[in-house]
Amino acid sequence: MIYAENVLICIAVPFTISLLFIKGTARWLTVCFLTGMVVCILSAYIAGFFEMTSGFSAEDTSIYLSPIVEEVMKLLSILFCMFIIEPSDDEIDLLAVGIGVGFATFENCCLILSSGETQLTYVFIRGAAVGVMHIVTLVALAKGMQLLKTYKVFSLAGVAGVLSLSVTVHGLYNLLVSKPGLPSYIGYVMPMVCAILLYMVNSESDQCIEK
Amino acid sequence: MSDFANIEVLSTVLQVVVLVVVIAKTNRLIINEKSFFLPFFFALAMASFFLSDVYWFVYDVLKPDTRMPIAANEFGECAMILLLSAGLETLLTDKKKVAGEIVYAVLYTAANIALWIVWTGEWLQDILFGIPYAYFLWVLIRGMRTREMMGRKELFMAMAMSIFVLINLSAVCFVDGIVREFVVQLCYVTMFTMMVWLGVKSFRRMDFFVTSTFFLWTNLAMFATPVPYYYVSFIGNTVALPLMLLSMKKELLTDKEIVAHDLC
């Protein structure tokens, strides 16, 4: 059996070594990528703990509990970075994308390795759906926090509101993909649609802030 | 599916359509307006509400007759309340923390949460998702007082009516028979009278704080009323959405007028 910790070590060690030889934005992105992977494994531990204590089945945990745990963990990692390094708007984007990519990559690796041989189509759909979904929710979180910071209304209500929104998107995705057939197809398409919408909003908001 | 379930699905679909229109219109405002923050957060709040409705609908189709333990649609509603509060807070010119207002908002929400726990037994969700209502209520009271959208007498009347409903709804847990029926009907009459009053006030004033109060009251009424009264509250809730959009638009126009006046 391949343990998730072993996968983490295999991927993380080369990246950690690479930090010695890279600088600037590349170094930041690598650190964020590693953070994303660590956040992913911690989320899995916490969700596993809740699954044991609540008595939920694995499917119910993925529908009800995982979105909450994962989004809270991702938000905490971004908030931690924001309070420690006080990043600019561009750096917040970098943090969000890096953590999101790290999180999605590690989750996909573990799933593919644990499920054994899988079809290429499934792997492709999984990558395009879950991979995109984690990035979308994190970028949305970061975008919300950027705006709160820009307009100097960085309040608990705003942050909690943006977090709840990302939990809802994640929860809806997990609910849709839990049933095979049409619901799962809609679920797989959903992150891509959200990514396109978010891209449009992102460029629009950048223009408005510049105004 | 029973007739009531059909009506519930139909009314949710109707609300989703209204929400799509509201989000689309707000999006146009975001593109055209320089003041970006308020419409953006309003759009996010409406998007959360939209997702909440979609989640409820999808859940009802995929898992019919299965209890939702802790569901993302409740997070969606919570997001909407918090994002609306964050947007409204930016409009507050006087953020003075008056103890009476805070105490009222907290106590009123706490009493509501207690009732929800009695009705549903889901104490964790009710507490977790009830807390944002206290903040929202405080922002609304502060906004209406600073803008003088409600006179002192009107404000006290609204408080008295809402407390009256709450006390009576608590009292019916302990009485039975014809007295219970009478008290319940009295509650509904008070509740819908206040809803009509706030609705009319929203139409006449078109102020963002008043329309949001109307929305909040329809939301609370939805939680407190059974079928078929629930649908009346639901329709009120749906009507409140375009009213909120219109009042938010008016808010942006007022901002522009102030800027133009300053430039002159």
PDB file of N, CA and C in Angstrom, chain B residues 164-165 167-173 175 177-190:
ATOM      1  N   PHE B 164     -42.917  40.669  20.032  1.00  0.00           N
ATOM      2  CA  PHE B 164     -44.230  40.070  20.279  1.00  0.00           C
ATOM      3  C   PHE B 164     -44.341  38.713  19.578  1.00  0.00           C
ATOM      4  N   VAL B 165     -43.916  38.691  18.309  1.00  0.00           N
ATOM      5  CA  VAL B 165     -43.966  37.437  17.537  1.00  0.00           C
ATOM      6  C   VAL B 165     -43.098  36.374  18.199  1.00  0.00           C
ATOM      7  N   ILE B 167     -41.984  36.148  21.356  1.00  0.00           N
ATOM      8  CA  ILE B 167     -42.470  35.677  22.666  1.00  0.00           C
ATOM      9  C   ILE B 167     -43.641  34.712  22.468  1.00  0.00           C
ATOM     10  N   ASN B 168     -44.529  35.074  21.561  1.00  0.00           N
ATOM     11  CA  ASN B 168     -45.693  34.202  21.352  1.00  0.00           C
ATOM     12  C   ASN B 168     -45.310  32.868  20.731  1.00  0.00           C
ATOM     13  N   LEU B 169     -44.335  32.908  19.813  1.00  0.00           N
ATOM     14  CA  LEU B 169     -43.890  31.646  19.213  1.00  0.00           C
ATOM     15  C   LEU B 169     -43.235  30.744  20.262  1.00  0.00           C
ATOM     16  N   SER B 170     -42.576  31.380  21.248  1.00  0.00           N
ATOM     17  CA  SER B 170     -41.994  30.592  22.344  1.00  0.00           C
ATOM     18  C   SER B 170     -43.104  30.065  23.248  1.00  0.00           C
ATOM     19  N   ALA B 171     -44.115  30.912  23.463  1.00  0.00           N
ATOM     20  CA  ALA B 171     -45.190  30.523  24.384  1.00  0.00           C
ATOM     21  C   ALA B 171     -45.977  29.321  23.865  1.00  0.00           C
ATOM     22  N   VAL B 172     -46.130  29.238  22.525  1.00  0.00           N
ATOM     23  CA  VAL B 172     -46.935  28.126  21.999  1.00  0.00           C
ATOM     24  C   VAL B 172     -46.298  26.752  22.232  1.00  0.00           C
ATOM     25  N   CYS B 173     -45.024  26.768  22.610  1.00  0.00           N
ATOM     26  CA  CYS B 173     -44.381  25.481  22.930  1.00  0.00           C
ATOM     27  C   CYS B 173     -44.957  24.896  24.218  1.00  0.00           C
ATOM     28  N   VAL B 175     -48.285  25.706  25.488  1.00  0.00           N
ATOM     29  CA  VAL B 175     -49.755  25.612  25.575  1.00  0.00           C
ATOM     30  C   VAL B 175     -50.285  24.715  24.462  1.00  0.00           C
ATOM     31  N   GLY B 177     -54.142  23.166  22.388  1.00  0.00           N
ATOM     32  CA  GLY B 177     -55.558  23.331  22.102  1.00  0.00           C
ATOM     33  C   GLY B 177     -55.881  24.629  21.403  1.00  0.00           C
ATOM     34  N   ILE B 178     -57.060  25.179  21.768  1.00  0.00           N
ATOM     35  CA  ILE B 178     -57.558  26.366  21.059  1.00  0.00           C
ATOM     36  C   ILE B 178     -56.722  27.609  21.347  1.00  0.00           C
ATOM     37  N   VAL B 179     -56.181  27.680  22.570  1.00  0.00           N
ATOM     38  CA  VAL B 179     -55.332  28.830  22.939  1.00  0.00           C
ATOM     39  C   VAL B 179     -54.115  28.860  22.022  1.00  0.00           C
ATOM     40  N   ARG B 180     -53.527  27.711  21.816  1.00  0.00           N
ATOM     41  CA  ARG B 180     -52.348  27.596  20.966  1.00  0.00           C
ATOM     42  C   ARG B 180     -52.667  28.083  19.551  1.00  0.00           C
ATOM     43  N   GLU B 181     -53.797  27.594  19.038  1.00  0.00           N
ATOM     44  CA  GLU B 181     -54.210  27.958  17.681  1.00  0.00           C
ATOM     45  C   GLU B 181     -54.389  29.474  17.560  1.00  0.00           C
ATOM     46  N   PHE B 182     -55.021  30.056  18.606  1.00  0.00           N
ATOM     47  CA  PHE B 182     -55.275  31.495  18.601  1.00  0.00           C
ATOM     48  C   PHE B 182     -53.957  32.279  18.598  1.00  0.00           C
ATOM     49  N   VAL B 183     -53.043  31.866  19.492  1.00  0.00           N
ATOM     50  CA  VAL B 183     -51.748  32.569  19.603  1.00  0.00           C
ATOM     51  C   VAL B 183     -50.963  32.457  18.295  1.00  0.00           C
ATOM     52  N   VAL B 184     -50.971  31.266  17.711  1.00  0.00           N
ATOM     53  CA  VAL B 184     -50.240  31.056  16.451  1.00  0.00           C
ATOM     54  C   VAL B 184     -50.792  31.972  15.352  1.00  0.00           C
ATOM     55  N   GLN B 185     -52.116  32.023  15.255  1.00  0.00           N
ATOM     56  CA  GLN B 185     -52.733  32.875  14.217  1.00  0.00           C
ATOM     57  C   GLN B 185     -52.392  34.347  14.452  1.00  0.00           C
ATOM     58  N   LEU B 186     -52.386  34.731  15.736  1.00  0.00           N
ATOM     59  CA  LEU B 186     -52.050  36.113  16.095  1.00  0.00           C
ATOM     60  C   LEU B 186     -50.620  36.442  15.642  1.00  0.00           C
ATOM     61  N   CYS B 187     -49.744  35.472  15.850  1.00  0.00           N
ATOM     62  CA  CYS B 187     -48.332  35.633  15.432  1.00  0.00           C
ATOM     63  C   CYS B 187     -48.246  35.855  13.928  1.00  0.00           C
ATOM     64  N   TYR B 188     -48.964  35.016  13.174  1.00  0.00           N
ATOM     65  CA  TYR B 188     -48.897  35.119  11.716  1.00  0.00           C
ATOM     66  C   TYR B 188     -49.442  36.461  11.242  1.00  0.00           C
ATOM     67  N   VAL B 189     -50.532  36.897  11.880  1.00  0.00           N
ATOM     68  CA  VAL B 189     -51.107  38.194  11.485  1.00  0.00           C
ATOM     69  C   VAL B 189     -50.079  39.298  11.718  1.00  0.00           C
ATOM     70  N   THR B 190     -49.450  39.295  12.892  1.00  0.00           N
ATOM     71  CA  THR B 190     -48.440  40.321  13.212  1.00  0.00           C
ATOM     72  C   THR B 190     -47.268  40.239  12.231  1.00  0.00           C
TER      73      THR B 190
END
